[in-house]
Amino acid sequence: MMNKTLCLNSALPTKDSNAPNFSQKVAALSQQAIHTCYQCGNCSAGCPAAFAYDLQVNQIMRAVQLNQEDLALSAKSLWLCLGCATCSLRCPNAIDVARVMETLRHLARQQNKITVPVVEKFWLSFLNCLRAFGRSYEIGTMVLYMLRSLRLTTDLDLAPQALAKAKLGLLPHTHAGRAAVGRIFTRFAESEAQSKRDKEASSCN
Amino acid sequence: MQLAYFPGCSAKGSSLDYELSTQAVMAALGITLKEIADWNCCGSTPAHAVSSLLSSALCARNLDLAARAGADLLATPCPSCLSNLKATSKRLEDASFRQKVNALLDAPCAETLPKTTSVMQAMAELVSLDELAQKAKLSLKGLKLVAYYGCLMSRPAELMQFEDPENPMLMERMLTALGAEMLDFPLKTACCGAAFGIPQRPLTAKNSGRILELAANLGADAIVTCCPLCQMNLDLRQAQAEKAMGRRFALPAPYYTQILGLALGLSPEDLGLAKLVVPMDGLLAKLTPKQAPLASEAPSSEVSE
Ligand code: SF4
Ligand code: SF4
């Protein structure tokens, strides 16, 4: 109900007039009382990634309140957020702002709005290694990432020290759970595909 | 004493020295770590950045393995693993979420899962500061240190249940008990830039640089760490941070277990000190044998309070 009031208050024209429930959707998914944000700016003041953000985290909160779905989900900031939860700790309204950011990241991904692709590529490289080996494998992740992002000199400056100190495991550590982890990923991919199909079916109706 | 143990992947790779020193210190304190057989990666940041469900399924498998091994408490040295394990336990309280997670696993996970904690908190629970001081062979007197906790050890506060989320003091209490001088460190829970050193270097170089700079300005001999990722950013990536800040730091960033281990008289090899990129030689030279309690001046410090 509160959200309705906010929608009425919104003087800004919303590009996403067909998505009036965006704010409620984010509130439900993140389980956070988005409407209680009163724009004090504490979250942005303490955010260690603020200098790299295109939209500050309090502005993202406002965009969500105002149902500016496209603005919120296209923010590069979603992909630069370090997940440190300083914002959550300092919000006077006890909003877990980091969780809101994570929810928005999930939604942006579902809509293919990946505005900082290198970050997503890094994650996917990590997950692919994990899927294959069951445990993370640093060099494997790096190589996959370099190939995906075509940043072939990533961290090359660190290589001599990292190798000299044997800081990176050269071989993946294998263990029996490897196959079980592979099956978790397979089932996850199936469930994602299914929910996509369900969504498409319902939007056709 | 026995403690179920989840080492996490970095223990087997980039933070082998954390693993070695954790094992050595716990053994010296009389605590046996029982590694969960066949554990898998917690999914780290990438899994939960992509999907809470995926992250939780990966963690639930580990919690289930621990439960089946009879553990009611599971400890991990890595704050990031701990945060994922704890978030999973929390989410599994929701029956419909649990159902979705179970659908991804080979078999539904055990109804009752172990509680989770950091090795640091488990250590503090099991060994009092007095006992720790008694077991020490060397004194940290004359060392000026800052303790750096990073983000995940204490945040989100409700989930992590770790001290005052903006001013934790656990490492300070332990290291003070061993004689070190702990400097106030306002950036002790600031973010080091996490895993962005690879895809977005400035985010990490600037944040780690700020932390190292303050520690250096305070005159610390070392910045003591407890997270594999933070440690890597402050140590292996220190040169990148120096570039971002335009100055040299040459500040060692050992794990707290390495410092505790030194005080307990463990050897540099047992503690993996050779793995540190910024060497600790200066600090090692400052260690002195602990004053025997019978020495002439010993009682004064005990009685004075
Ligand atoms: S969690 Fe993200 S948005 Fe919040 S303070 Fe940290 S980097 Fe900024
Ligand atoms: S700290 Fe909380 S109330 Fe303040 S702007 Fe951020 S989200 Fe809104």
XYZ file of C-alpha atoms and ligand atoms in Angstrom:
526
model
C 0.000 0.000 0.000
C 2.857 2.260 0.861
C 4.285 1.597 -2.526
C 1.151 2.935 -4.134
C 1.614 6.219 -2.343
C 5.137 6.387 -3.609
C 4.031 5.748 -7.158
C 1.557 8.599 -6.886
C 4.201 10.853 -5.443
C 6.531 10.168 -8.280
C 6.550 13.304 -10.360
C 9.113 11.867 -12.722
C 7.795 10.300 -15.881
C 8.420 6.581 -15.712
C 9.706 4.936 -18.814
C 8.392 1.642 -17.575
C 4.748 2.504 -17.272
C 3.840 -1.135 -17.841
C 5.796 -2.261 -14.794
C 4.066 -0.539 -11.895
C 4.970 -3.279 -9.464
C 8.712 -3.212 -9.803
C 9.229 -1.739 -6.363
C 6.991 -4.344 -4.772
C 8.695 -7.102 -6.686
C 12.131 -6.043 -5.460
C 10.776 -5.640 -1.925
C 9.375 -9.172 -1.999
C 12.426 -10.805 -3.536
C 14.877 -9.055 -1.240
C 12.530 -9.190 1.754
C 13.385 -5.569 2.481
C 11.089 -2.653 3.270
C 12.224 -0.584 0.312
C 9.566 2.050 0.985
C 11.182 3.023 4.294
C 14.249 4.497 2.578
C 14.192 8.244 3.206
C 17.268 9.112 1.162
C 19.617 9.981 3.991
C 22.546 8.909 1.818
C 24.349 6.940 4.529
C 24.650 3.960 2.240
C 26.432 5.965 -0.431
C 28.607 7.806 2.072
C 30.208 4.574 3.255
C 30.280 2.717 -0.057
C 33.846 1.751 -1.047
C 32.831 1.405 -4.696
C 31.075 4.790 -4.896
C 33.901 6.333 -6.877
C 33.314 3.844 -9.671
C 29.479 3.940 -9.658
C 27.409 5.553 -12.411
C 24.385 5.648 -10.099
C 24.997 5.893 -6.345
C 23.403 3.249 -4.192
C 20.920 5.678 -2.597
C 19.910 6.778 -6.104
C 19.340 3.158 -7.002
C 17.107 2.814 -3.941
C 15.147 5.845 -5.131
C 14.886 4.500 -8.655
C 13.428 1.284 -7.241
C 10.910 3.197 -5.134
C 9.841 5.135 -8.210
C 9.535 1.986 -10.310
C 12.246 3.144 -12.653
C 13.031 -0.404 -13.532
C 15.129 0.252 -16.566
C 17.231 2.870 -14.804
C 17.828 0.626 -11.811
C 18.600 -2.526 -13.765
C 20.905 -0.816 -16.257
C 23.123 0.709 -13.589
C 26.734 -0.351 -13.983
C 26.935 -0.016 -10.213
C 25.114 -3.337 -9.804
C 28.126 -5.100 -11.292
C 30.705 -3.044 -9.427
C 29.166 -3.550 -5.983
C 31.685 -5.324 -3.782
C 29.032 -6.916 -1.595
C 30.692 -5.541 1.521
C 27.369 -4.680 3.226
C 28.658 -1.423 4.709
C 25.466 0.127 3.333
C 23.304 -2.433 5.163
C 25.106 -1.879 8.440
C 24.731 1.888 8.307
C 21.188 2.237 7.011
C 19.177 3.908 9.785
C 16.096 2.049 8.582
C 17.773 -1.327 8.804
C 17.339 -1.995 5.107
C 19.746 -4.692 3.948
C 20.789 -2.521 1.015
C 23.426 -5.002 -0.146
C 20.693 -7.591 -0.472
C 18.641 -5.182 -2.555
C 21.670 -4.700 -4.798
C 22.050 -8.461 -5.112
C 18.375 -8.869 -5.968
C 18.699 -6.209 -8.673
C 21.770 -7.990 -10.036
C 19.762 -11.207 -10.317
C 16.932 -9.398 -12.090
C 19.309 -7.578 -14.429
C 20.899 -10.885 -15.346
C 17.529 -12.461 -16.037
C 16.781 -9.578 -18.417
C 20.171 -9.783 -20.044
C 21.100 -6.313 -18.846
C 24.717 -7.019 -18.125
C 26.232 -3.572 -18.232
C 29.746 -4.504 -17.098
C 30.325 -7.743 -19.001
C 33.878 -8.373 -17.743
C 32.618 -8.822 -14.203
C 30.020 -11.354 -15.270
C 32.611 -13.140 -17.394
C 34.873 -13.411 -14.385
C 32.077 -14.947 -12.321
C 31.101 -17.372 -15.046
C 34.723 -18.442 -15.473
C 34.857 -19.170 -11.774
C 31.591 -21.117 -11.844
C 32.613 -23.144 -14.864
C 35.745 -24.271 -13.103
C 33.729 -25.080 -10.046
C 31.271 -27.074 -12.100
C 34.129 -29.067 -13.602
C 36.237 -29.604 -10.512
C 33.903 -29.230 -7.532
C 36.342 -26.877 -5.892
C 37.612 -23.584 -7.161
C 40.751 -23.653 -9.167
C 42.461 -20.312 -9.386
C 44.610 -20.756 -12.466
C 41.773 -22.422 -14.354
C 39.495 -19.485 -13.522
C 42.132 -17.012 -14.683
C 42.732 -18.753 -17.982
C 39.031 -19.105 -18.738
C 38.494 -15.485 -17.810
C 41.322 -14.297 -20.014
C 39.880 -16.223 -22.925
C 36.341 -14.997 -22.361
C 37.274 -11.378 -21.834
C 40.218 -11.385 -24.223
C 42.192 -9.623 -21.526
C 45.152 -11.825 -22.046
C 47.511 -9.906 -19.819
C 45.304 -9.860 -16.725
C 47.509 -9.769 -13.628
C 50.559 -10.755 -15.607
C 52.494 -8.381 -13.356
C 51.702 -10.668 -10.426
C 52.696 -13.908 -12.096
C 56.382 -14.003 -11.065
C 55.583 -13.486 -7.367
C 52.521 -15.696 -7.369
C 54.436 -18.546 -8.946
C 57.560 -18.078 -6.845
C 55.489 -18.244 -3.677
C 53.370 -21.100 -5.042
C 50.377 -18.918 -4.288
C 48.212 -20.517 -6.941
C 47.467 -24.218 -6.967
C 48.729 -25.400 -10.345
C 46.446 -28.394 -10.497
C 42.830 -28.604 -9.448
C 42.426 -30.602 -6.242
C 40.250 -33.492 -7.154
C 37.875 -35.173 -4.765
C 34.991 -37.575 -4.938
C 32.392 -34.817 -4.549
C 33.332 -33.443 -7.938
C 30.614 -35.386 -9.733
C 28.003 -34.447 -7.123
C 28.782 -30.768 -7.664
C 28.495 -31.259 -11.414
C 24.996 -32.666 -10.867
C 24.001 -29.645 -8.729
C 24.981 -27.383 -11.618
C 23.136 -29.507 -14.173
C 19.936 -29.481 -12.119
C 20.327 -25.754 -11.530
C 20.670 -25.089 -15.264
C 17.556 -27.195 -15.882
C 15.559 -25.338 -13.243
C 16.633 -21.973 -14.688
C 15.612 -23.047 -18.181
C 12.281 -24.277 -16.863
C 11.482 -21.041 -15.055
C 12.382 -19.116 -18.208
C 9.967 -21.242 -20.216
C 7.272 -20.737 -17.551
C 7.781 -16.998 -17.692
C 7.581 -16.877 -21.466
C 4.438 -18.980 -21.423
C 2.766 -16.711 -18.876
C 3.713 -13.525 -20.723
C 2.116 -14.907 -23.919
C -1.192 -15.373 -22.162
C 39.083 -31.333 21.837
C 37.700 -31.890 18.351
C 36.190 -29.455 15.925
C 34.578 -30.190 12.546
C 36.433 -28.195 9.952
C 35.653 -26.742 6.527
C 38.945 -25.407 5.078
C 37.568 -23.759 1.925
C 39.263 -23.774 -1.466
C 41.792 -21.036 -0.911
C 43.258 -23.147 1.896
C 44.421 -25.548 -0.795
C 45.710 -22.837 -3.107
C 46.375 -19.157 -2.560
C 46.172 -19.264 1.227
C 48.055 -22.445 1.954
C 49.922 -20.524 4.654
C 46.622 -19.712 6.407
C 45.802 -23.411 6.360
C 49.224 -24.467 7.660
C 49.261 -21.904 10.424
C 45.628 -22.574 11.415
C 46.324 -26.292 11.711
C 49.596 -25.722 13.594
C 48.142 -23.218 16.063
C 45.058 -25.290 16.792
C 47.229 -28.365 17.363
C 49.474 -26.370 19.707
C 46.360 -25.309 21.617
C 45.207 -28.915 21.901
C 42.343 -28.700 19.396
C 42.068 -31.292 16.608
C 40.479 -30.085 13.385
C 38.419 -32.768 11.669
C 38.122 -31.902 7.997
C 34.742 -32.738 6.457
C 35.407 -35.525 3.963
C 34.668 -34.722 0.351
C 33.601 -31.107 0.881
C 33.058 -28.832 -2.116
C 33.490 -25.129 -2.846
C 30.934 -22.869 -1.123
C 30.425 -21.034 -4.422
C 32.115 -17.898 -3.133
C 30.928 -14.534 -4.498
C 30.199 -15.696 -8.066
C 27.567 -18.251 -7.034
C 25.514 -15.887 -4.916
C 25.999 -13.058 -7.385
C 24.340 -15.286 -9.973
C 21.741 -17.032 -7.823
C 20.970 -17.512 -4.131
C 19.613 -20.950 -4.961
C 22.835 -22.152 -6.572
C 24.918 -20.730 -3.732
C 22.721 -22.378 -1.128
C 22.713 -25.769 -2.844
C 26.524 -25.791 -2.920
C 26.674 -24.861 0.763
C 23.856 -27.199 1.784
C 25.826 -30.170 0.465
C 28.675 -29.266 2.825
C 26.405 -28.669 5.805
C 24.746 -32.001 5.119
C 28.092 -33.819 4.965
C 29.044 -32.264 8.292
C 25.703 -33.235 9.840
C 26.082 -36.815 8.665
C 29.575 -36.894 10.159
C 27.919 -36.080 13.484
C 29.083 -32.467 13.796
C 26.916 -29.957 15.601
C 29.399 -27.155 15.087
C 31.360 -26.529 11.894
C 34.269 -24.069 11.848
C 35.948 -22.448 8.868
C 38.895 -20.046 8.714
C 37.469 -18.191 5.689
C 34.980 -15.357 6.341
C 33.584 -15.643 2.819
C 32.841 -19.375 3.174
C 31.381 -18.697 6.606
C 29.115 -15.986 5.274
C 27.809 -18.295 2.537
C 27.291 -21.183 4.947
C 25.467 -18.948 7.412
C 23.303 -17.337 4.733
C 22.364 -20.825 3.553
C 21.368 -22.021 7.031
C 19.225 -18.925 7.367
C 17.520 -19.370 4.001
C 16.886 -23.063 4.639
C 14.587 -22.081 7.510
C 12.104 -21.234 4.773
C 10.385 -24.509 3.852
C 9.739 -23.675 0.208
C 13.328 -22.525 -0.305
C 14.588 -25.698 1.355
C 12.490 -27.704 -1.056
C 14.074 -25.947 -4.033
C 17.548 -26.536 -2.636
C 16.803 -30.198 -1.968
C 15.666 -30.565 -5.567
C 19.173 -29.618 -6.705
C 20.905 -32.100 -4.376
C 21.351 -35.842 -4.856
C 19.335 -36.416 -1.688
C 17.499 -33.979 0.618
C 19.831 -32.473 3.196
C 19.600 -33.451 6.853
C 16.779 -31.864 8.824
C 19.131 -30.534 11.518
C 22.294 -28.945 10.220
C 25.310 -27.927 12.301
C 25.798 -24.394 13.522
C 28.680 -22.605 11.860
C 31.422 -20.415 13.253
C 34.807 -18.951 12.441
C 37.922 -20.768 13.601
C 38.829 -17.544 15.388
C 35.647 -17.533 17.480
C 35.894 -21.271 18.133
C 39.463 -20.792 19.323
C 38.443 -17.965 21.645
C 35.585 -20.088 23.026
C 37.822 -23.067 23.728
C 40.985 -21.333 24.927
C 40.939 -18.439 27.366
C 43.278 -15.483 26.972
C 45.118 -16.584 30.100
C 45.663 -20.052 28.712
C 46.847 -18.570 25.439
C 49.347 -16.352 27.256
C 50.513 -19.293 29.359
C 51.185 -21.407 26.291
C 53.236 -18.660 24.612
C 56.991 -19.137 24.334
C 57.885 -15.798 22.760
C 56.644 -12.340 23.618
C 55.175 -9.951 21.061
C 56.290 -7.045 23.249
C 57.640 -4.177 21.218
C 55.543 -5.071 18.165
C 53.065 -2.480 16.942
C 50.271 -4.123 15.009
C 46.932 -3.246 13.487
C 44.176 -5.867 13.222
C 42.232 -5.874 9.978
C 38.976 -7.846 9.794
C 37.572 -6.848 6.413
C 33.880 -6.833 5.576
C 32.604 -10.339 5.791
C 33.783 -11.387 9.219
C 31.320 -9.036 10.886
C 28.768 -8.202 8.197
C 25.843 -8.549 7.816
C 25.922 -8.164 11.595
C 22.793 -10.150 12.378
C 23.953 -13.078 10.302
C 27.624 -13.181 11.277
C 27.217 -12.611 15.026
C 30.785 -11.415 15.305
C 31.604 -8.787 17.909
C 30.732 -5.124 17.321
C 30.325 -5.067 13.524
C 32.225 -1.794 13.117
C 34.714 -2.274 15.903
C 35.513 -5.931 16.510
C 38.268 -6.480 19.087
C 38.857 -10.225 19.140
C 42.248 -10.206 17.397
C 43.260 -7.240 19.551
C 42.417 -9.158 22.723
C 44.403 -12.208 21.653
C 47.441 -10.333 20.442
C 47.471 -7.972 23.420
C 47.456 -11.008 25.704
C 50.646 -12.061 23.946
C 52.313 -8.714 24.517
C 51.742 -6.853 21.239
C 50.793 -3.204 21.163
C 47.573 -2.978 19.141
C 47.025 0.375 17.452
C 43.524 1.799 16.969
C 42.649 1.129 13.374
C 39.562 2.927 12.068
C 39.602 1.004 8.766
C 39.569 -2.407 10.458
C 36.273 -3.388 8.834
C 36.621 -1.392 5.608
C 36.400 -3.287 2.326
C 39.664 -4.226 0.564
C 38.052 -4.417 -2.880
C 37.221 -8.117 -2.731
C 37.584 -10.239 -5.845
C 37.553 -7.271 -8.208
C 41.341 -7.244 -8.490
C 40.930 -9.276 -11.647
C 38.020 -7.724 -13.578
C 38.126 -4.136 -12.196
C 41.547 -3.504 -10.735
C 41.070 0.129 -9.535
C 38.277 -0.939 -7.181
C 40.704 -3.191 -5.360
C 43.910 -1.200 -5.700
C 42.349 1.994 -4.298
C 40.515 0.368 -1.430
C 43.441 -1.800 -0.385
C 45.750 1.178 -0.877
C 43.719 3.289 1.536
C 43.877 0.569 4.178
C 47.620 -0.029 3.776
C 48.311 3.693 3.784
C 46.588 4.262 7.115
C 48.351 1.267 8.678
C 51.697 2.539 7.411
C 50.990 6.075 8.627
C 50.174 4.740 12.088
C 53.608 3.124 12.205
C 52.420 -0.470 12.296
C 54.985 -3.261 11.919
C 52.340 -5.386 10.226
C 48.664 -5.470 9.340
C 47.227 -8.672 10.768
C 44.578 -10.368 8.611
C 42.022 -13.156 8.857
C 40.573 -13.488 5.344
C 42.314 -15.173 2.396
C 40.999 -12.651 -0.111
C 41.865 -9.597 2.000
C 45.296 -11.066 2.646
C 45.911 -11.564 -1.055
C 44.849 -8.011 -1.825
C 47.049 -6.547 0.900
C 50.077 -8.768 0.270
C 50.294 -10.231 -3.253
C 48.572 -7.143 -4.693
C 50.403 -4.671 -2.473
C 52.490 -3.488 -5.423
C 49.286 -2.633 -7.328
C 48.006 -0.742 -4.299
C 51.326 1.098 -4.063
C 50.980 2.146 -7.671
C 47.448 3.412 -7.063
C 48.556 5.436 -4.029
C 51.879 6.586 -5.464
C 54.002 5.399 -2.537
C 55.791 2.382 -1.105
C 54.405 0.526 1.900
C 56.497 -2.629 2.304
C 54.039 -3.602 5.043
C 53.754 -7.288 5.927
C 50.187 -8.639 5.991
C 50.406 -11.958 7.866
C 47.449 -14.018 9.018
C 46.637 -13.733 12.716
C 47.365 -17.440 12.987
C 50.919 -16.848 11.783
C 51.498 -14.257 14.508
C 49.851 -16.426 17.180
C 51.979 -19.333 15.972
C 55.189 -17.368 16.302
C 54.284 -16.447 19.858
C 53.504 -20.107 20.558
C 57.031 -20.946 19.463
C 56.111 -22.658 16.177
C 58.655 -22.604 13.383
C 58.414 -20.301 10.352
C 58.130 -23.425 8.158
C 55.185 -24.776 10.133
C 53.478 -21.414 9.714
C 54.180 -21.044 5.990
C 55.911 -17.691 6.485
C 57.872 -18.133 3.259
C 54.592 -17.716 1.367
C 54.236 -14.084 2.377
C 55.094 -11.837 -0.548
C 56.058 -8.929 1.711
C 58.528 -10.604 4.088
C 58.279 -10.389 7.877
C 62.001 -10.431 8.646
C 61.957 -7.102 10.490
C 59.141 -8.288 12.684
C 60.768 -11.657 13.422
C 63.888 -9.892 14.618
C 61.826 -8.092 17.249
C 60.474 -11.222 18.941
C 61.904 -11.866 22.382
C 61.725 -14.870 24.696
C 58.832 -14.590 27.081
C 59.915 -13.492 30.559
C 59.737 -16.434 32.871
C 57.176 -15.744 35.613
C 59.934 -16.267 38.199
C 62.136 -13.524 36.808
C 62.694 -10.678 39.263
C 60.429 -8.064 37.576
C 57.694 -10.460 36.506
C 55.237 -10.096 39.395
C 54.990 -6.310 39.081
C 52.989 -6.392 35.861
C 50.666 -9.040 37.307
C 49.949 -7.217 40.558
C 49.619 -3.709 39.242
C 45.908 -4.013 38.381
S 27.586 -3.705 -0.548
Fe 27.900 -2.735 -2.530
S 26.568 -0.917 -2.449
Fe 26.796 -1.613 -0.352
S 28.501 -0.393 0.452
Fe 29.378 -2.340 -0.294
S 29.984 -1.924 -2.411
Fe 28.606 -0.266 -1.786
S 21.069 4.414 4.186
Fe 19.049 3.449 4.072
S 17.581 5.143 4.310
Fe 19.591 6.063 3.886
S 19.552 6.363 1.650
Fe 20.531 4.401 2.025
S 18.867 2.895 1.918
Fe 17.938 4.911 2.120
